[in-house]
Amino acid sequence: MKKQLSIFFAGLAAIFLTSCGQGDVLYVSDVVVNLSPVDGNPSSGYARIHGGTEDVTLISVTADDVMRMEMHETVEEDGMAKMQHMEKVLIPAGKDVKFEPGGKHLMIWGIGGGSVAQGTLKMIFMFSNDDRIQVNAVINKVGTPAADTKKADKPE
Ligand SMILES: [Cu+2]
């Protein structure tokens, strides 16, 4: 009986790995948080969401260790970049949806000191098909090479 069970699980693992390679599984990757250089200002979050076998909707992104997190989109209006709050985001089957600078992004207020010190933030992406995907976002602190590419506009 025990032997049969382990064969069964090995089979499952193989199926799972195979479907990953074909790109038809809903998953989230490349999740990063860029800490705001200004204390009290919101930080921004970026990610890549890979669509599964059917269209789904991303209904929220949450984290226990933050005060508030919202989904935003930067849009241009009369030549001015403006941020809009998004209630949900369609993730088409088999397509990638990116949260990236200048486009869709997460706006995060009040990240806990413990997460900042540790350099990761646990987030949960919730979808319309009841999938909840937990990820550990990498927190990029001020002064890391990635942040240096943008010149600080407000010297302290
Ligand atoms: Cu925003």
mmCIF file of N, CA and C and ligand atoms in Angstrom, residues 42-44 70-74 82-85 103 105-109, ligand 1:
data_model
loop_
_atom_site.group_PDB
_atom_site.id
_atom_site.type_symbol
_atom_site.label_atom_id
_atom_site.label_comp_id
_atom_site.label_asym_id
_atom_site.label_seq_id
_atom_site.Cartn_x
_atom_site.Cartn_y
_atom_site.Cartn_z
ATOM 1 N N PRO A 42 4.089 55.891 -0.139
ATOM 2 C CA PRO A 42 3.873 54.484 -0.484
ATOM 3 C C PRO A 42 5.026 53.904 -1.303
ATOM 4 N N SER A 43 5.244 52.611 -1.128
ATOM 5 C CA SER A 43 6.220 51.890 -1.933
ATOM 6 C C SER A 43 5.483 51.284 -3.113
ATOM 7 N N SER A 44 6.227 50.867 -4.131
ATOM 8 C CA SER A 44 5.564 50.284 -5.292
ATOM 9 C C SER A 44 5.960 48.824 -5.443
ATOM 10 N N GLU A 70 -2.930 48.602 -2.741
ATOM 11 C CA GLU A 70 -3.915 48.823 -3.798
ATOM 12 C C GLU A 70 -3.311 48.483 -5.148
ATOM 13 N N MET A 71 -4.192 48.119 -6.101
ATOM 14 C CA MET A 71 -3.745 47.896 -7.477
ATOM 15 C C MET A 71 -3.984 49.196 -8.234
ATOM 16 N N HIS A 72 -2.943 49.697 -8.862
ATOM 17 C CA HIS A 72 -3.031 50.947 -9.609
ATOM 18 C C HIS A 72 -2.595 50.743 -11.048
ATOM 19 N N GLU A 73 -2.987 51.715 -11.877
ATOM 20 C CA GLU A 73 -2.474 51.747 -13.237
ATOM 21 C C GLU A 73 -2.121 53.184 -13.573
ATOM 22 N N THR A 74 -0.932 53.368 -14.149
ATOM 23 C CA THR A 74 -0.541 54.709 -14.587
ATOM 24 C C THR A 74 -1.058 54.908 -16.001
ATOM 25 N N LYS A 82 -1.000 59.852 -14.784
ATOM 26 C CA LYS A 82 -1.932 59.868 -13.667
ATOM 27 C C LYS A 82 -2.159 58.430 -13.200
ATOM 28 N N MET A 83 -2.338 58.243 -11.907
ATOM 29 C CA MET A 83 -2.582 56.894 -11.406
ATOM 30 C C MET A 83 -4.067 56.652 -11.194
ATOM 31 N N GLN A 84 -4.505 55.472 -11.637
ATOM 32 C CA GLN A 84 -5.894 55.080 -11.446
ATOM 33 C C GLN A 84 -5.952 53.832 -10.594
ATOM 34 N N HIS A 85 -6.933 53.800 -9.714
ATOM 35 C CA HIS A 85 -7.167 52.629 -8.891
ATOM 36 C C HIS A 85 -7.831 51.551 -9.747
ATOM 37 N N GLY A 103 3.189 51.371 -15.695
ATOM 38 C CA GLY A 103 1.948 50.687 -16.061
ATOM 39 C C GLY A 103 1.201 50.262 -14.807
ATOM 40 N N HIS A 105 0.669 48.617 -11.349
ATOM 41 C CA HIS A 105 1.590 48.440 -10.217
ATOM 42 C C HIS A 105 0.813 48.292 -8.926
ATOM 43 N N LEU A 106 1.508 47.857 -7.894
ATOM 44 C CA LEU A 106 0.917 47.805 -6.561
ATOM 45 C C LEU A 106 1.417 49.018 -5.801
ATOM 46 N N MET A 107 0.507 49.604 -5.018
ATOM 47 C CA MET A 107 0.883 50.733 -4.191
ATOM 48 C C MET A 107 0.755 50.234 -2.751
ATOM 49 N N ILE A 108 1.850 50.343 -1.999
ATOM 50 C CA ILE A 108 1.883 49.697 -0.685
ATOM 51 C C ILE A 108 2.230 50.709 0.409
ATOM 52 N N TRP A 109 1.367 50.774 1.402
ATOM 53 C CA TRP A 109 1.597 51.677 2.532
ATOM 54 C C TRP A 109 1.926 50.872 3.791
HETATM 55 CU CU CU B 1 0.038 54.019 -7.742
#
